JSON list of C-alpha atoms and ligand atoms in Angstrom, two decimals:
[
{"chain": "A", "resi": 1, "resn": "UNK", "atom": "CA", "xyz": [111.22, 113.47, 92.38]},
{"chain": "A", "resi": 2, "resn": "UNK", "atom": "CA", "xyz": [109.86, 110.49, 93.08]},
{"chain": "A", "resi": 3, "resn": "UNK", "atom": "CA", "xyz": [109.65, 107.77, 90.66]},
{"chain": "A", "resi": 4, "resn": "UNK", "atom": "CA", "xyz": [109.34, 104.60, 92.38]},
{"chain": "A", "resi": 5, "resn": "UNK", "atom": "CA", "xyz": [107.07, 104.59, 94.91]},
{"chain": "A", "resi": 6, "resn": "UNK", "atom": "CA", "xyz": [107.02, 101.26, 97.60]},
{"chain": "A", "resi": 7, "resn": "UNK", "atom": "CA", "xyz": [104.32, 100.90, 99.49]},
{"chain": "A", "resi": 8, "resn": "UNK", "atom": "CA", "xyz": [103.87, 98.72, 102.53]},
{"chain": "A", "resi": 9, "resn": "UNK", "atom": "CA", "xyz": [100.06, 95.84, 101.80]},
{"chain": "A", "resi": 10, "resn": "UNK", "atom": "CA", "xyz": [99.11, 95.58, 105.01]},
{"chain": "A", "resi": 11, "resn": "UNK", "atom": "CA", "xyz": [97.68, 98.56, 107.70]},
{"chain": "A", "resi": 12, "resn": "UNK", "atom": "CA", "xyz": [99.06, 100.55, 104.74]},
{"chain": "A", "resi": 13, "resn": "UNK", "atom": "CA", "xyz": [97.17, 99.69, 101.59]},
{"chain": "A", "resi": 14, "resn": "UNK", "atom": "CA", "xyz": [94.39, 97.22, 103.53]},
{"chain": "A", "resi": 15, "resn": "UNK", "atom": "CA", "xyz": [92.59, 98.11, 106.21]},
{"chain": "A", "resi": 16, "resn": "UNK", "atom": "CA", "xyz": [93.87, 94.99, 108.00]},
{"chain": "A", "resi": 17, "resn": "UNK", "atom": "CA", "xyz": [96.69, 92.40, 108.96]},
{"chain": "A", "resi": 18, "resn": "UNK", "atom": "CA", "xyz": [95.70, 89.41, 106.21]},
{"chain": "A", "resi": 19, "resn": "UNK", "atom": "CA", "xyz": [97.72, 87.23, 108.21]},
{"chain": "A", "resi": 20, "resn": "UNK", "atom": "CA", "xyz": [95.85, 87.52, 111.33]},
{"chain": "A", "resi": 21, "resn": "UNK", "atom": "CA", "xyz": [92.42, 87.78, 109.52]},
{"chain": "A", "resi": 22, "resn": "UNK", "atom": "CA", "xyz": [93.87, 84.02, 108.24]},
{"chain": "A", "resi": 23, "resn": "UNK", "atom": "CA", "xyz": [94.35, 83.36, 111.57]},
{"chain": "A", "resi": 24, "resn": "UNK", "atom": "CA", "xyz": [91.05, 84.42, 112.93]},
{"chain": "A", "resi": 25, "resn": "UNK", "atom": "CA", "xyz": [89.44, 81.76, 110.17]},
{"chain": "A", "resi": 26, "resn": "UNK", "atom": "CA", "xyz": [91.35, 78.99, 111.55]},
{"chain": "A", "resi": 27, "resn": "UNK", "atom": "CA", "xyz": [90.67, 79.69, 115.32]},
{"chain": "A", "resi": 28, "resn": "UNK", "atom": "CA", "xyz": [94.00, 80.98, 116.39]},
{"chain": "A", "resi": 29, "resn": "UNK", "atom": "CA", "xyz": [93.60, 84.60, 116.11]},
{"chain": "A", "resi": 30, "resn": "UNK", "atom": "CA", "xyz": [94.04, 85.42, 119.53]},
{"chain": "A", "resi": 31, "resn": "UNK", "atom": "CA", "xyz": [97.61, 83.78, 119.48]},
{"chain": "A", "resi": 32, "resn": "UNK", "atom": "CA", "xyz": [98.72, 84.96, 116.54]},
{"chain": "A", "resi": 33, "resn": "UNK", "atom": "CA", "xyz": [97.44, 88.90, 116.97]},
{"chain": "A", "resi": 34, "resn": "UNK", "atom": "CA", "xyz": [99.96, 88.63, 120.03]},
{"chain": "A", "resi": 35, "resn": "UNK", "atom": "CA", "xyz": [102.87, 87.66, 117.87]},
{"chain": "A", "resi": 36, "resn": "UNK", "atom": "CA", "xyz": [102.00, 90.44, 115.43]},
{"chain": "A", "resi": 37, "resn": "UNK", "atom": "CA", "xyz": [101.67, 93.49, 117.53]},
{"chain": "A", "resi": 38, "resn": "UNK", "atom": "CA", "xyz": [105.11, 92.18, 119.12]},
{"chain": "A", "resi": 39, "resn": "UNK", "atom": "CA", "xyz": [107.07, 92.22, 116.03]},
{"chain": "A", "resi": 40, "resn": "UNK", "atom": "CA", "xyz": [105.23, 94.70, 114.44]},
{"chain": "A", "resi": 41, "resn": "UNK", "atom": "CA", "xyz": [106.28, 96.88, 117.11]},
{"chain": "A", "resi": 42, "resn": "UNK", "atom": "CA", "xyz": [110.37, 95.67, 117.32]},
{"chain": "A", "resi": 43, "resn": "UNK", "atom": "CA", "xyz": [109.52, 93.56, 120.59]},
{"chain": "A", "resi": 44, "resn": "UNK", "atom": "CA", "xyz": [110.57, 90.68, 118.85]},
{"chain": "A", "resi": 45, "resn": "UNK", "atom": "CA", "xyz": [112.19, 90.01, 115.44]},
{"chain": "A", "resi": 46, "resn": "UNK", "atom": "CA", "xyz": [110.12, 88.56, 113.17]},
{"chain": "A", "resi": 47, "resn": "UNK", "atom": "CA", "xyz": [112.08, 85.78, 112.29]},
{"chain": "A", "resi": 48, "resn": "UNK", "atom": "CA", "xyz": [111.72, 84.07, 115.81]},
{"chain": "A", "resi": 49, "resn": "UNK", "atom": "CA", "xyz": [108.00, 84.32, 115.00]},
{"chain": "A", "resi": 50, "resn": "UNK", "atom": "CA", "xyz": [107.14, 84.36, 111.56]},
{"chain": "A", "resi": 51, "resn": "UNK", "atom": "CA", "xyz": [107.34, 81.04, 110.69]},
{"chain": "A", "resi": 52, "resn": "UNK", "atom": "CA", "xyz": [105.46, 80.12, 113.57]},
{"chain": "A", "resi": 53, "resn": "UNK", "atom": "CA", "xyz": [103.18, 82.01, 113.07]},
{"chain": "A", "resi": 54, "resn": "UNK", "atom": "CA", "xyz": [102.38, 80.41, 109.46]},
{"chain": "A", "resi": 55, "resn": "UNK", "atom": "CA", "xyz": [102.66, 76.74, 110.62]},
{"chain": "A", "resi": 56, "resn": "UNK", "atom": "CA", "xyz": [99.76, 78.26, 113.49]},
{"chain": "A", "resi": 57, "resn": "UNK", "atom": "CA", "xyz": [97.62, 79.45, 110.91]},
{"chain": "A", "resi": 58, "resn": "UNK", "atom": "CA", "xyz": [98.55, 76.83, 107.65]},
{"chain": "A", "resi": 59, "resn": "UNK", "atom": "CA", "xyz": [96.52, 78.96, 105.30]},
{"chain": "A", "resi": 60, "resn": "UNK", "atom": "CA", "xyz": [95.45, 76.09, 103.12]},
{"chain": "A", "resi": 61, "resn": "UNK", "atom": "CA", "xyz": [93.93, 77.30, 99.35]},
{"chain": "A", "resi": 62, "resn": "UNK", "atom": "CA", "xyz": [90.77, 77.48, 100.59]},
{"chain": "A", "resi": 63, "resn": "UNK", "atom": "CA", "xyz": [91.33, 79.57, 103.67]},
{"chain": "A", "resi": 64, "resn": "UNK", "atom": "CA", "xyz": [92.62, 82.25, 101.27]},
{"chain": "A", "resi": 65, "resn": "UNK", "atom": "CA", "xyz": [89.66, 82.34, 98.67]},
{"chain": "A", "resi": 66, "resn": "UNK", "atom": "CA", "xyz": [87.74, 82.77, 101.48]},
{"chain": "A", "resi": 67, "resn": "UNK", "atom": "CA", "xyz": [89.98, 85.75, 102.70]},
{"chain": "A", "resi": 68, "resn": "UNK", "atom": "CA", "xyz": [89.41, 87.18, 99.68]},
{"chain": "A", "resi": 69, "resn": "UNK", "atom": "CA", "xyz": [85.45, 86.59, 99.52]},
{"chain": "A", "resi": 70, "resn": "UNK", "atom": "CA", "xyz": [85.28, 88.39, 102.88]},
{"chain": "A", "resi": 71, "resn": "UNK", "atom": "CA", "xyz": [87.62, 91.32, 101.03]},
{"chain": "A", "resi": 72, "resn": "UNK", "atom": "CA", "xyz": [89.61, 93.42, 103.87]},
{"chain": "A", "resi": 73, "resn": "UNK", "atom": "CA", "xyz": [88.99, 96.73, 102.67]},
{"chain": "A", "resi": 74, "resn": "UNK", "atom": "CA", "xyz": [91.16, 99.28, 100.92]},
{"chain": "A", "resi": 75, "resn": "UNK", "atom": "CA", "xyz": [92.74, 102.29, 103.37]},
{"chain": "A", "resi": 76, "resn": "UNK", "atom": "CA", "xyz": [90.19, 105.12, 102.11]},
{"chain": "A", "resi": 77, "resn": "UNK", "atom": "CA", "xyz": [91.63, 106.69, 99.14]},
{"chain": "A", "resi": 78, "resn": "UNK", "atom": "CA", "xyz": [93.87, 104.35, 98.35]},
{"chain": "A", "resi": 79, "resn": "UNK", "atom": "CA", "xyz": [93.16, 103.72, 94.79]},
{"chain": "A", "resi": 80, "resn": "UNK", "atom": "CA", "xyz": [92.86, 106.99, 93.80]},
{"chain": "A", "resi": 81, "resn": "UNK", "atom": "CA", "xyz": [96.07, 107.96, 95.47]},
{"chain": "A", "resi": 82, "resn": "UNK", "atom": "CA", "xyz": [97.51, 104.53, 92.77]},
{"chain": "A", "resi": 83, "resn": "UNK", "atom": "CA", "xyz": [95.68, 105.48, 90.02]},
{"chain": "A", "resi": 84, "resn": "UNK", "atom": "CA", "xyz": [97.23, 109.68, 90.41]},
{"chain": "A", "resi": 85, "resn": "UNK", "atom": "CA", "xyz": [100.63, 107.85, 90.88]},
{"chain": "A", "resi": 86, "resn": "UNK", "atom": "CA", "xyz": [100.43, 105.63, 87.50]},
{"chain": "A", "resi": 87, "resn": "UNK", "atom": "CA", "xyz": [98.71, 108.76, 85.53]},
{"chain": "A", "resi": 88, "resn": "UNK", "atom": "CA", "xyz": [101.72, 110.35, 86.33]},
{"chain": "A", "resi": 89, "resn": "UNK", "atom": "CA", "xyz": [104.05, 107.76, 85.26]},
{"chain": "A", "resi": 90, "resn": "UNK", "atom": "CA", "xyz": [105.62, 106.39, 88.58]},
{"chain": "A", "resi": 91, "resn": "UNK", "atom": "CA", "xyz": [106.20, 102.60, 88.62]},
{"chain": "A", "resi": 92, "resn": "UNK", "atom": "CA", "xyz": [104.08, 101.84, 92.39]},
{"chain": "A", "resi": 93, "resn": "UNK", "atom": "CA", "xyz": [105.65, 98.61, 94.32]},
{"chain": "A", "resi": 94, "resn": "UNK", "atom": "CA", "xyz": [103.80, 96.63, 96.83]},
{"chain": "A", "resi": 95, "resn": "UNK", "atom": "CA", "xyz": [106.72, 95.79, 99.38]},
{"chain": "A", "resi": 96, "resn": "UNK", "atom": "CA", "xyz": [105.18, 93.14, 102.01]},
{"chain": "A", "resi": 97, "resn": "UNK", "atom": "CA", "xyz": [106.36, 90.39, 104.17]},
{"chain": "A", "resi": 98, "resn": "UNK", "atom": "CA", "xyz": [102.91, 88.68, 103.31]},
{"chain": "A", "resi": 99, "resn": "UNK", "atom": "CA", "xyz": [102.67, 86.02, 99.55]},
{"chain": "A", "resi": 100, "resn": "UNK", "atom": "CA", "xyz": [102.09, 86.83, 96.77]},
{"chain": "A", "resi": 101, "resn": "UNK", "atom": "CA", "xyz": [99.20, 84.35, 96.51]},
{"chain": "A", "resi": 102, "resn": "UNK", "atom": "CA", "xyz": [97.57, 86.95, 99.18]},
{"chain": "A", "resi": 103, "resn": "UNK", "atom": "CA", "xyz": [98.29, 90.08, 97.98]},
{"chain": "A", "resi": 104, "resn": "UNK", "atom": "CA", "xyz": [97.87, 88.97, 94.31]},
{"chain": "A", "resi": 105, "resn": "UNK", "atom": "CA", "xyz": [94.05, 90.14, 93.72]},
{"chain": "A", "resi": 106, "resn": "UNK", "atom": "CA", "xyz": [94.62, 93.74, 95.55]},
{"chain": "A", "resi": 107, "resn": "UNK", "atom": "CA", "xyz": [97.73, 94.16, 93.28]},
{"chain": "A", "resi": 108, "resn": "UNK", "atom": "CA", "xyz": [95.47, 93.67, 90.31]},
{"chain": "A", "resi": 109, "resn": "UNK", "atom": "CA", "xyz": [92.59, 95.82, 90.86]},
{"chain": "A", "resi": 110, "resn": "UNK", "atom": "CA", "xyz": [95.10, 98.71, 92.42]},
{"chain": "A", "resi": 111, "resn": "UNK", "atom": "CA", "xyz": [96.67, 97.73, 88.48]},
{"chain": "A", "resi": 112, "resn": "UNK", "atom": "CA", "xyz": [99.99, 97.12, 89.93]},
{"chain": "A", "resi": 113, "resn": "UNK", "atom": "CA", "xyz": [102.43, 95.25, 87.67]},
{"chain": "A", "resi": 114, "resn": "UNK", "atom": "CA", "xyz": [102.56, 91.62, 89.25]},
{"chain": "A", "resi": 115, "resn": "UNK", "atom": "CA", "xyz": [107.01, 91.92, 88.95]},
{"chain": "A", "resi": 116, "resn": "UNK", "atom": "CA", "xyz": [106.06, 95.27, 91.37]},
{"chain": "A", "resi": 117, "resn": "UNK", "atom": "CA", "xyz": [104.63, 92.94, 93.87]},
{"chain": "A", "resi": 118, "resn": "UNK", "atom": "CA", "xyz": [107.68, 92.14, 95.67]},
{"chain": "A", "resi": 119, "resn": "UNK", "atom": "CA", "xyz": [106.31, 89.40, 98.38]},
{"chain": "A", "resi": 120, "resn": "UNK", "atom": "CA", "xyz": [106.92, 86.62, 99.66]},
{"chain": "A", "resi": 121, "resn": "UNK", "atom": "CA", "xyz": [105.93, 82.65, 98.36]},
{"chain": "A", "resi": 122, "resn": "UNK", "atom": "CA", "xyz": [103.70, 79.82, 99.86]},
{"chain": "A", "resi": 123, "resn": "UNK", "atom": "CA", "xyz": [104.33, 75.97, 99.26]},
{"chain": "A", "resi": 124, "resn": "UNK", "atom": "CA", "xyz": [100.56, 73.88, 99.25]},
{"chain": "A", "resi": 125, "resn": "UNK", "atom": "CA", "xyz": [100.16, 70.67, 97.68]},
{"chain": "A", "resi": 126, "resn": "UNK", "atom": "CA", "xyz": [98.12, 69.33, 94.73]},
{"chain": "A", "resi": 127, "resn": "UNK", "atom": "CA", "xyz": [94.86, 69.38, 97.14]},
{"chain": "A", "resi": 128, "resn": "UNK", "atom": "CA", "xyz": [95.70, 73.24, 98.62]},
{"chain": "A", "resi": 129, "resn": "UNK", "atom": "CA", "xyz": [96.52, 72.30, 102.06]},
{"chain": "A", "resi": 130, "resn": "UNK", "atom": "CA", "xyz": [99.24, 74.47, 103.37]},
{"chain": "A", "resi": 131, "resn": "UNK", "atom": "CA", "xyz": [103.12, 72.86, 103.23]},
{"chain": "A", "resi": 132, "resn": "UNK", "atom": "CA", "xyz": [105.14, 75.27, 104.02]},
{"chain": "A", "resi": 133, "resn": "UNK", "atom": "CA", "xyz": [106.72, 78.69, 103.54]},
{"chain": "A", "resi": 134, "resn": "UNK", "atom": "CA", "xyz": [110.05, 80.31, 101.55]},
{"chain": "A", "resi": 135, "resn": "UNK", "atom": "CA", "xyz": [112.09, 80.69, 105.26]},
{"chain": "A", "resi": 136, "resn": "UNK", "atom": "CA", "xyz": [115.10, 81.28, 103.05]},
{"chain": "A", "resi": 137, "resn": "UNK", "atom": "CA", "xyz": [113.03, 84.72, 101.25]},
{"chain": "A", "resi": 138, "resn": "UNK", "atom": "CA", "xyz": [114.75, 87.57, 102.46]},
{"chain": "A", "resi": 139, "resn": "UNK", "atom": "CA", "xyz": [111.50, 88.97, 103.23]},
{"chain": "A", "resi": 140, "resn": "UNK", "atom": "CA", "xyz": [111.34, 86.21, 106.35]},
{"chain": "A", "resi": 141, "resn": "UNK", "atom": "CA", "xyz": [113.70, 88.35, 108.31]},
{"chain": "A", "resi": 142, "resn": "UNK", "atom": "CA", "xyz": [113.59, 91.55, 109.78]},
{"chain": "A", "resi": 143, "resn": "UNK", "atom": "CA", "xyz": [115.53, 93.54, 107.60]},
{"chain": "A", "resi": 144, "resn": "UNK", "atom": "CA", "xyz": [114.03, 91.77, 104.49]},
{"chain": "A", "resi": 145, "resn": "UNK", "atom": "CA", "xyz": [112.51, 94.54, 102.69]},
{"chain": "A", "resi": 146, "resn": "UNK", "atom": "CA", "xyz": [115.67, 96.88, 103.07]},
{"chain": "A", "resi": 147, "resn": "UNK", "atom": "CA", "xyz": [117.25, 94.31, 101.54]},
{"chain": "A", "resi": 148, "resn": "UNK", "atom": "CA", "xyz": [114.48, 93.58, 98.45]},
{"chain": "A", "resi": 149, "resn": "UNK", "atom": "CA", "xyz": [114.44, 97.51, 98.00]},
{"chain": "A", "resi": 150, "resn": "UNK", "atom": "CA", "xyz": [118.09, 97.14, 98.06]},
{"chain": "A", "resi": 151, "resn": "UNK", "atom": "CA", "xyz": [117.65, 94.70, 94.80]},
{"chain": "A", "resi": 152, "resn": "UNK", "atom": "CA", "xyz": [114.84, 96.16, 93.27]},
{"chain": "A", "resi": 153, "resn": "UNK", "atom": "CA", "xyz": [116.02, 100.55, 93.59]},
{"chain": "A", "resi": 154, "resn": "UNK", "atom": "CA", "xyz": [116.79, 102.63, 90.40]},
{"chain": "A", "resi": 155, "resn": "UNK", "atom": "CA", "xyz": [118.27, 105.59, 92.12]},
{"chain": "A", "resi": 156, "resn": "UNK", "atom": "CA", "xyz": [118.14, 106.19, 95.87]},
{"chain": "A", "resi": 157, "resn": "UNK", "atom": "CA", "xyz": [117.07, 109.15, 95.53]},
{"chain": "A", "resi": 158, "resn": "UNK", "atom": "CA", "xyz": [114.25, 108.95, 93.63]},
{"chain": "A", "resi": 159, "resn": "UNK", "atom": "CA", "xyz": [112.61, 106.51, 95.69]},
{"chain": "A", "resi": 160, "resn": "UNK", "atom": "CA", "xyz": [110.24, 106.77, 98.60]},
{"chain": "A", "resi": 161, "resn": "UNK", "atom": "CA", "xyz": [109.05, 104.08, 101.26]},
{"chain": "A", "resi": 162, "resn": "UNK", "atom": "CA", "xyz": [105.49, 104.48, 102.75]},
{"chain": "A", "resi": 163, "resn": "UNK", "atom": "CA", "xyz": [104.18, 101.91, 105.83]},
{"chain": "A", "resi": 164, "resn": "UNK", "atom": "CA", "xyz": [103.51, 101.71, 108.98]},
{"chain": "A", "resi": 165, "resn": "UNK", "atom": "CA", "xyz": [105.78, 99.05, 111.08]},
{"chain": "A", "resi": 166, "resn": "UNK", "atom": "CA", "xyz": [109.12, 99.11, 111.96]},
{"chain": "A", "resi": 167, "resn": "UNK", "atom": "CA", "xyz": [110.27, 96.12, 109.31]},
{"chain": "A", "resi": 168, "resn": "UNK", "atom": "CA", "xyz": [109.02, 99.10, 106.65]},
{"chain": "A", "resi": 169, "resn": "UNK", "atom": "CA", "xyz": [111.35, 102.04, 109.21]},
{"chain": "A", "resi": 170, "resn": "UNK", "atom": "CA", "xyz": [114.23, 99.32, 108.55]},
{"chain": "A", "resi": 171, "resn": "UNK", "atom": "CA", "xyz": [113.91, 100.61, 104.73]},
{"chain": "A", "resi": 172, "resn": "UNK", "atom": "CA", "xyz": [115.14, 104.49, 105.67]},
{"chain": "A", "resi": 173, "resn": "UNK", "atom": "CA", "xyz": [118.66, 104.03, 105.00]},
{"chain": "A", "resi": 174, "resn": "UNK", "atom": "CA", "xyz": [118.07, 102.61, 101.28]},
{"chain": "A", "resi": 175, "resn": "UNK", "atom": "CA", "xyz": [115.46, 105.37, 100.20]},
{"chain": "A", "resi": 176, "resn": "UNK", "atom": "CA", "xyz": [115.37, 109.13, 100.08]},
{"chain": "A", "resi": 177, "resn": "UNK", "atom": "CA", "xyz": [112.29, 109.40, 102.11]},
{"chain": "A", "resi": 178, "resn": "UNK", "atom": "CA", "xyz": [110.59, 107.29, 104.65]},
{"chain": "A", "resi": 179, "resn": "UNK", "atom": "CA", "xyz": [106.85, 108.07, 104.92]},
{"chain": "A", "resi": 180, "resn": "UNK", "atom": "CA", "xyz": [105.62, 106.57, 108.33]},
{"chain": "A", "resi": 181, "resn": "UNK", "atom": "CA", "xyz": [101.67, 106.11, 106.80]},
{"chain": "A", "resi": 182, "resn": "UNK", "atom": "CA", "xyz": [99.19, 105.68, 110.11]},
{"chain": "A", "resi": 183, "resn": "UNK", "atom": "CA", "xyz": [96.29, 105.55, 108.85]},
{"chain": "A", "resi": 184, "resn": "UNK", "atom": "CA", "xyz": [95.10, 102.58, 110.03]},
{"chain": "A", "resi": 185, "resn": "UNK", "atom": "CA", "xyz": [97.47, 102.09, 113.03]},
{"chain": "A", "resi": 186, "resn": "UNK", "atom": "CA", "xyz": [100.05, 104.91, 114.41]},
{"chain": "A", "resi": 187, "resn": "UNK", "atom": "CA", "xyz": [103.79, 103.24, 116.04]},
{"chain": "A", "resi": 188, "resn": "UNK", "atom": "CA", "xyz": [105.36, 105.31, 118.55]},
{"chain": "A", "resi": 189, "resn": "UNK", "atom": "CA", "xyz": [108.50, 103.32, 117.17]},
{"chain": "A", "resi": 190, "resn": "UNK", "atom": "CA", "xyz": [107.93, 104.70, 113.92]},
{"chain": "A", "resi": 191, "resn": "UNK", "atom": "CA", "xyz": [106.80, 108.02, 114.74]},
{"chain": "A", "resi": 192, "resn": "UNK", "atom": "CA", "xyz": [109.77, 108.40, 116.61]},
{"chain": "A", "resi": 193, "resn": "UNK", "atom": "CA", "xyz": [112.52, 108.21, 113.44]},
{"chain": "A", "resi": 194, "resn": "UNK", "atom": "CA", "xyz": [110.13, 108.27, 110.01]},
{"chain": "A", "resi": 195, "resn": "UNK", "atom": "CA", "xyz": [111.13, 111.20, 107.96]},
{"chain": "A", "resi": 196, "resn": "UNK", "atom": "CA", "xyz": [107.59, 112.35, 107.92]},
{"chain": "A", "resi": 197, "resn": "UNK", "atom": "CA", "xyz": [104.61, 110.85, 109.18]},
{"chain": "A", "resi": 198, "resn": "UNK", "atom": "CA", "xyz": [101.28, 111.07, 108.11]},
{"chain": "A", "resi": 199, "resn": "UNK", "atom": "CA", "xyz": [98.48, 110.55, 110.38]},
{"chain": "A", "resi": 200, "resn": "UNK", "atom": "CA", "xyz": [95.63, 111.29, 108.60]},
{"chain": "A", "resi": 201, "resn": "UNK", "atom": "CA", "xyz": [93.69, 108.17, 107.96]},
{"chain": "A", "resi": 202, "resn": "UNK", "atom": "CA", "xyz": [92.58, 108.50, 104.17]},
{"chain": "A", "resi": 203, "resn": "UNK", "atom": "CA", "xyz": [95.63, 107.86, 102.05]},
{"chain": "A", "resi": 204, "resn": "UNK", "atom": "CA", "xyz": [95.04, 111.09, 99.54]},
{"chain": "A", "resi": 205, "resn": "UNK", "atom": "CA", "xyz": [96.74, 113.00, 102.54]},
{"chain": "A", "resi": 206, "resn": "UNK", "atom": "CA", "xyz": [99.41, 111.21, 101.20]},
{"chain": "A", "resi": 207, "resn": "UNK", "atom": "CA", "xyz": [100.03, 113.23, 97.96]},
{"chain": "A", "resi": 208, "resn": "UNK", "atom": "CA", "xyz": [101.49, 116.41, 99.03]},
{"chain": "A", "resi": 209, "resn": "UNK", "atom": "CA", "xyz": [104.84, 114.79, 100.02]},
{"chain": "A", "resi": 210, "resn": "UNK", "atom": "CA", "xyz": [104.57, 112.23, 96.94]},
{"chain": "A", "resi": 211, "resn": "UNK", "atom": "CA", "xyz": [104.58, 115.00, 94.36]},
{"chain": "A", "resi": 212, "resn": "UNK", "atom": "CA", "xyz": [106.08, 118.14, 93.10]},
{"chain": "A", "resi": 213, "resn": "UNK", "atom": "CA", "xyz": [104.19, 121.05, 93.30]},
{"chain": "A", "resi": 214, "resn": "UNK", "atom": "CA", "xyz": [104.52, 121.48, 89.76]},
{"chain": "A", "resi": 215, "resn": "UNK", "atom": "CA", "xyz": [102.81, 117.99, 89.62]},
{"chain": "A", "resi": 216, "resn": "UNK", "atom": "CA", "xyz": [100.28, 118.86, 92.49]},
{"chain": "A", "resi": 217, "resn": "UNK", "atom": "CA", "xyz": [98.97, 121.72, 90.23]},
{"chain": "A", "resi": 218, "resn": "UNK", "atom": "CA", "xyz": [98.81, 119.65, 86.66]},
{"chain": "A", "resi": 219, "resn": "UNK", "atom": "CA", "xyz": [96.14, 117.37, 88.74]},
{"chain": "B", "resi": 1, "resn": "MG", "atom": "MG1", "xyz": [102.35, 97.01, 107.75]}
]
């Protein structure tokens, strides 16, 4: 059945919007959160706010290290879920408009290979001060995840995307199935259009939707 399994990162694999947490560290939390919510719900396009948000946060190496120390937790069941998928030989990806530097330690903990982490890039000077983000990366745009999934997909019929927001939903036409995962936050705009909508707070609830009966029986 599914061979390539794409997960969104924030509010899908981890119980947080990590850029919002970085905004808190930078003292611009409320302003940035307002922009995040509006873009996740599809009220304003990502490209209208993303670079602005990042400029407000200005995430330095030191701030990102602090975030990693705080280590917002994985969604319950995520480590077990990914371990099972790996054991069954599935190719597990993280597809996020977040940044490689921020996501990397989580990917490592989940044993997701670096080449299966599809993320944007941040630029820093030699002292680790924030210089900017790669605004030319497709992921800085509303349909960026769809563009990236199209680049990485091997067989649409064997691909599934799982995420919480409208930017994840935009991948729907490029994969066999889009699963809206509301374990962290339920978005009505996603619920309305997702092929499958999973509301349990534990990510293991995704398993029956990802595996064949045969695969499930063999666990
Ligand atoms: Mg998300």
